[in-house]
mmCIF file of C-alpha atoms in Angstrom:
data_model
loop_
_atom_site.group_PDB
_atom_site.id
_atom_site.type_symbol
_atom_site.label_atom_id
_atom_site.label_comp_id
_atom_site.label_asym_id
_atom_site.label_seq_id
_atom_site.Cartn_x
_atom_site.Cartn_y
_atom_site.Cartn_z
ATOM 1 C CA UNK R 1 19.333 47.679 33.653
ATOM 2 C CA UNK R 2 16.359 46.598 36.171
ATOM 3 C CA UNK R 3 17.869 43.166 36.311
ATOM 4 C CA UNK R 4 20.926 44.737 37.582
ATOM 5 C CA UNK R 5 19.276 47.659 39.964
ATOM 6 C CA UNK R 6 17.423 44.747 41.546
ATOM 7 C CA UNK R 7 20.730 42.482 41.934
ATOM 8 C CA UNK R 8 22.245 45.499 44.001
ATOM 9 C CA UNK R 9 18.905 46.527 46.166
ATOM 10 C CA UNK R 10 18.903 42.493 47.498
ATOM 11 C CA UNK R 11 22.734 42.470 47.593
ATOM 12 C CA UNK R 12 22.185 46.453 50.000
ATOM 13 C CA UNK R 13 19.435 44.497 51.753
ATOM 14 C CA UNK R 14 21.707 41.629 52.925
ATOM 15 C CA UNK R 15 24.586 43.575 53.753
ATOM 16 C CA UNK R 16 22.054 45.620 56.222
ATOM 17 C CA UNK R 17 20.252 42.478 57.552
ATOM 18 C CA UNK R 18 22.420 39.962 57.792
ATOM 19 C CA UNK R 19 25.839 40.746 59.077
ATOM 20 C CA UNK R 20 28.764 38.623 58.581
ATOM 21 C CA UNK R 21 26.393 36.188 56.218
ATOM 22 C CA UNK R 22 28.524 37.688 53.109
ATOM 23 C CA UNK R 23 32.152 37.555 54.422
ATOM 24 C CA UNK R 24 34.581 35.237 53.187
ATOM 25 C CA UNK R 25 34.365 32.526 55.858
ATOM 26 C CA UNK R 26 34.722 28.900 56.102
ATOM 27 C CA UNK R 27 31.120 26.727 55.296
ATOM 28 C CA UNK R 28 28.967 27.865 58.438
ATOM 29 C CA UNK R 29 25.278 27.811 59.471
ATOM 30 C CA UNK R 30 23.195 29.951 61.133
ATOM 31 C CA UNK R 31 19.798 29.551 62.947
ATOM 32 C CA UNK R 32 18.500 33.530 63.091
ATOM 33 C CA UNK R 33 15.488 33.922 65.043
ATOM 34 C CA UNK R 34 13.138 36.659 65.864
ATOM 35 C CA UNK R 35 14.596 37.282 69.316
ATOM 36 C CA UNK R 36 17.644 38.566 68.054
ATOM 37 C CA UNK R 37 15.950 40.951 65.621
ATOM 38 C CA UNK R 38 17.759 39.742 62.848
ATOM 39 C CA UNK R 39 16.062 37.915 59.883
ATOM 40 C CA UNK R 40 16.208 37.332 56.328
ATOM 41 C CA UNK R 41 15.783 40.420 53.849
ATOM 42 C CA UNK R 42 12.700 40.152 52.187
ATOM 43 C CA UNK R 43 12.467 39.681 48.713
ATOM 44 C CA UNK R 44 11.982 41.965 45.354
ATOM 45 C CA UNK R 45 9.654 40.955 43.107
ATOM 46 C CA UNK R 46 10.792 40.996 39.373
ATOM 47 C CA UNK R 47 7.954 41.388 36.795
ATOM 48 C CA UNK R 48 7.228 38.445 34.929
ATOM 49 C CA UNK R 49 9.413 37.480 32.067
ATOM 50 C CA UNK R 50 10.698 34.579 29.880
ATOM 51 C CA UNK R 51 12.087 32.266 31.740
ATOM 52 C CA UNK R 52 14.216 29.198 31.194
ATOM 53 C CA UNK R 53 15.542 26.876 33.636
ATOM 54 C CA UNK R 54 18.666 25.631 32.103
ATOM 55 C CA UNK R 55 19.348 29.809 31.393
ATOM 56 C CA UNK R 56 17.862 30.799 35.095
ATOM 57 C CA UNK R 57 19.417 28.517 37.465
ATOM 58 C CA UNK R 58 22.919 26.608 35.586
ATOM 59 C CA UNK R 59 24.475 28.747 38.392
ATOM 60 C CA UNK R 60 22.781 26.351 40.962
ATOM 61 C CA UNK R 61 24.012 23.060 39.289
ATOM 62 C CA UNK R 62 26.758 21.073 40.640
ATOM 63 C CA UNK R 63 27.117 19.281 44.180
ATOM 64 C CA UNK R 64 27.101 21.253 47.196
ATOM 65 C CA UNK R 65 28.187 20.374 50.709
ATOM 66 C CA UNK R 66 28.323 21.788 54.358
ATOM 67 C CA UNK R 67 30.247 19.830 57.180
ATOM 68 C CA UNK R 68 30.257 20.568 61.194
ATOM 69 C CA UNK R 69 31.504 18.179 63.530
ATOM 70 C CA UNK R 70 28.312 16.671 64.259
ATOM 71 C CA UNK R 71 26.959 16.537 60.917
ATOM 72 C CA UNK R 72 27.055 16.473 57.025
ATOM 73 C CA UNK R 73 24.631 18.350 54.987
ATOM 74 C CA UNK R 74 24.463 18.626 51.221
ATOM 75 C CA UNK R 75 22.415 18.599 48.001
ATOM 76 C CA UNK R 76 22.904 18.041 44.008
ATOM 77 C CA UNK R 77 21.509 19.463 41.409
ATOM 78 C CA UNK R 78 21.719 18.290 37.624
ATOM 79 C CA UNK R 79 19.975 19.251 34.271
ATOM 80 C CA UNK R 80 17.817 16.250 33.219
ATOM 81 C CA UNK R 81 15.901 16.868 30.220
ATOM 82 C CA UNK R 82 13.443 20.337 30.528
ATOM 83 C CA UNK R 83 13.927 20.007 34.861
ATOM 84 C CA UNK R 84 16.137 20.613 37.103
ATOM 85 C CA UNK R 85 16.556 17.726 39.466
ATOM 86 C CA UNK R 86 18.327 18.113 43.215
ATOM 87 C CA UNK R 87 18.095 15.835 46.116
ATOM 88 C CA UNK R 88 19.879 15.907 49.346
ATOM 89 C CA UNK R 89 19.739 13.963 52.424
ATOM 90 C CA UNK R 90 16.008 14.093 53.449
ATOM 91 C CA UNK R 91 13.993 15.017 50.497
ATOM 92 C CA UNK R 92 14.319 14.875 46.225
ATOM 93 C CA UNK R 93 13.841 18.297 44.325
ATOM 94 C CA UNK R 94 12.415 19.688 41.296
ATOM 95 C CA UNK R 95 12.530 22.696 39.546
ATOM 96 C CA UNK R 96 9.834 22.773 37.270
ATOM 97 C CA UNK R 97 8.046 25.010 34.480
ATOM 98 C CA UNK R 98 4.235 25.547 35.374
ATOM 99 C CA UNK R 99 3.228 27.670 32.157
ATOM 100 C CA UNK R 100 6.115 30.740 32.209
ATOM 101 C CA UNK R 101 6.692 30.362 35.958
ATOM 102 C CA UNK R 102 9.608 28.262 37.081
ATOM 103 C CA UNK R 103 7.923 26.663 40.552
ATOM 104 C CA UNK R 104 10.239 24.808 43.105
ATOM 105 C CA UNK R 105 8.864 21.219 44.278
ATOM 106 C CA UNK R 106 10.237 19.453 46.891
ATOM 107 C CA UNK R 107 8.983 15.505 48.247
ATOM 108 C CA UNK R 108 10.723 14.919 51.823
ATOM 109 C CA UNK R 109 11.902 11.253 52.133
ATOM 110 C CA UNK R 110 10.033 8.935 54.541
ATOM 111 C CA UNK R 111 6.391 10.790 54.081
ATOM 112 C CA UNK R 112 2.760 9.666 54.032
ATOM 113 C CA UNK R 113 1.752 9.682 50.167
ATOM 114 C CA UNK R 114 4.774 10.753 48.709
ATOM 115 C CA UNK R 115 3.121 14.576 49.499
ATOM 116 C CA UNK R 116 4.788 17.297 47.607
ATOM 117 C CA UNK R 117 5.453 20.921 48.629
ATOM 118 C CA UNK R 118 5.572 23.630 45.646
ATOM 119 C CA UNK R 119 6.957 26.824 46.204
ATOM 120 C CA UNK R 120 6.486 28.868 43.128
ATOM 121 C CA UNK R 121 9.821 31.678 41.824
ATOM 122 C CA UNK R 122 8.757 34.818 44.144
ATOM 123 C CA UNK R 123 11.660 36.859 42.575
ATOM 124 C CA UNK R 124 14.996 36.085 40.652
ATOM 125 C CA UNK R 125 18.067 37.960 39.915
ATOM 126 C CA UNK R 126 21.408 36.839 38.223
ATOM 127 C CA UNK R 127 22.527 34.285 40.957
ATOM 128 C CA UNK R 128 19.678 34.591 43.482
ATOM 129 C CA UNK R 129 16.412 32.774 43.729
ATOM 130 C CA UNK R 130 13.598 33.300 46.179
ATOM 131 C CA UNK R 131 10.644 30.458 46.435
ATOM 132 C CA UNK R 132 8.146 31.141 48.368
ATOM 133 C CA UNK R 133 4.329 29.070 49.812
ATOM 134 C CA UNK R 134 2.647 31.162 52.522
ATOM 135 C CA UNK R 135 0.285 28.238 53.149
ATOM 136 C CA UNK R 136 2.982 25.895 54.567
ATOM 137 C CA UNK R 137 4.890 26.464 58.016
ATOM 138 C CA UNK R 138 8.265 25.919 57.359
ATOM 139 C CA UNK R 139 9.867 26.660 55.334
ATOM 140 C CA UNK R 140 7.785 29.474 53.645
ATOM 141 C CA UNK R 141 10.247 30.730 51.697
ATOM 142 C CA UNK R 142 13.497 29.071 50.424
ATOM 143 C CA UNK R 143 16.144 31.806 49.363
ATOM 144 C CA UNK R 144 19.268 30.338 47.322
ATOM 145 C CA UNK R 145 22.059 32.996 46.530
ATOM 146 C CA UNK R 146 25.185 31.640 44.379
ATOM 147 C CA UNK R 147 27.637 33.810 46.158
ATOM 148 C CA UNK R 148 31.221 32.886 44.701
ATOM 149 C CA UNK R 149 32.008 30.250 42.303
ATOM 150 C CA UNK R 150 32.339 28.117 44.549
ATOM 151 C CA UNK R 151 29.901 29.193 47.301
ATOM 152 C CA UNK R 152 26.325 28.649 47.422
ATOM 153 C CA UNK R 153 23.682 30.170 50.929
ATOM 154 C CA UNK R 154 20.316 28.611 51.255
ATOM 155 C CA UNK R 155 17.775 30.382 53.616
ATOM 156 C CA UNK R 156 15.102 29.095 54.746
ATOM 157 C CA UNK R 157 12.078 30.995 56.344
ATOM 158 C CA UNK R 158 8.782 30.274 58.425
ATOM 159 C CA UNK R 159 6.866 29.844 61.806
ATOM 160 C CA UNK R 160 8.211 27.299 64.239
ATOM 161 C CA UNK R 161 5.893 25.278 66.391
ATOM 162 C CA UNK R 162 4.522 28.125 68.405
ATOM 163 C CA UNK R 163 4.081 30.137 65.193
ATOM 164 C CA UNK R 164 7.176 32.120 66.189
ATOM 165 C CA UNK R 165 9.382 33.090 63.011
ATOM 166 C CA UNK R 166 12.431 31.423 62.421
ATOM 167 C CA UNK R 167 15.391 31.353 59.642
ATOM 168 C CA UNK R 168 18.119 28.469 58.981
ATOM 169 C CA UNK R 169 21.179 29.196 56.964
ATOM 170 C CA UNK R 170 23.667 27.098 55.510
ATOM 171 C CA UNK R 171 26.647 28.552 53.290
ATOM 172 C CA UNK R 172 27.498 25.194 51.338
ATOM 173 C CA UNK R 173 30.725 24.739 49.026
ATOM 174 C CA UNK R 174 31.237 23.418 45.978
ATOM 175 C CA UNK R 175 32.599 20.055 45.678
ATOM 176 C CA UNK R 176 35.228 19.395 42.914
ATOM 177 C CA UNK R 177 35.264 15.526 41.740
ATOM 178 C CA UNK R 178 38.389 13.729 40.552
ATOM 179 C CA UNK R 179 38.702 10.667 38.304
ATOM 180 C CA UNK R 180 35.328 10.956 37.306
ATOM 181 C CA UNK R 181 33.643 10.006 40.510
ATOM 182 C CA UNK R 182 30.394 12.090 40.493
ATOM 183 C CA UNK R 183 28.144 10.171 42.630
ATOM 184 C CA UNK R 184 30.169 10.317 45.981
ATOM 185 C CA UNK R 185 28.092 10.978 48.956
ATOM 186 C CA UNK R 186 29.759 12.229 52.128
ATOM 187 C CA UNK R 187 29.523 10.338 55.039
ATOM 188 C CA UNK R 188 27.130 11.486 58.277
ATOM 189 C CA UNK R 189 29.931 12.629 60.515
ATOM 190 C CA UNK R 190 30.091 10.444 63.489
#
């Protein structure tokens, strides 16, 4: 019944602070910054439970993909043994057990040492994640919410270069395979 009362209160809280996010709508993006006194709701935190990964997040397997006419953004996610394992154009992804908490661990392509940037579960509820690490800039907190079937948003939240706050959203679709091919790769879009 919590589970549930807590899956309507974030649902409430982004109807109220984030209009038009939730409408049906072709894949769009948003940048939402302080200025326009919008942002994203802040999260609920659930008391610590049980968790499993494959349980917790199979809503956030699959390949997911946003397209605008200058570019092509997406990310895949895949059970692979006891972690979840997601990569998209500019960094790989883990989601990762550390004792009963499921922590989010992401390695952006191209760095210095390989470094890694965890972002343990802040709160989770049916088909919504938040991750959150106060000590980095951005993104502090990275929000997934499996909307539709077919339909995942990903928020992201922290300080810009000036410290100012600042939000990106993306609402990616699904991608449905044929023959097989599951390792397809859109294109940058030119």
């Amino acid at each position: 019944m919590i589970k549930y009362a807590i899956h309507i209160l974030i649902y409430s809280a982004l109807l109220l602070c984030i209009p038009g996010l939730l409408q049906a709508q072709t894949t769009s993006t948003e940048t939402i910054s302080a200025n326009q006194g919008e942002s994203i709701p802040s999260p609920v935190h659930v008391p610590t439970i049980k968790h499993s990964l494959e349980r917790d997040f199979k809503w956030i397997l699959g390949y997911w993909n946003y397209y605008t006419i200058n570019e092509s953004i997406w990310e895949s996610w895949k059970l692979s043994g006891n972690i979840i394992t997601g990569e998209d154009r500019d960094s790989k992804k883990q989601l990762v057990m550390d004792g009963n908490r499921p922590v989010y661990i992401v390695t952006v392509k191209g760095t210095v040492n390989g470094k890694s940037i965890r972002y343990p579960l802040k709160s989770l509820a049916d088909s919504t994640a938040v991750f959150e690490n106060t000590g980095h800039n951005f993104p502090q907190r990275i929000t997934y919410i499996r909307k539709q079937a077919d339909t995942l948003i990903v928020a992201m939240e922290g300080s810009g270069k000036n410290g100012e706050p600042i939000s990106e959203i993306y609402r990616m679709s699904q991608r449905k395979f044929k023959c097989g091919i599951k390792n397809l790769k859109p294109r940058k879009a030119k």
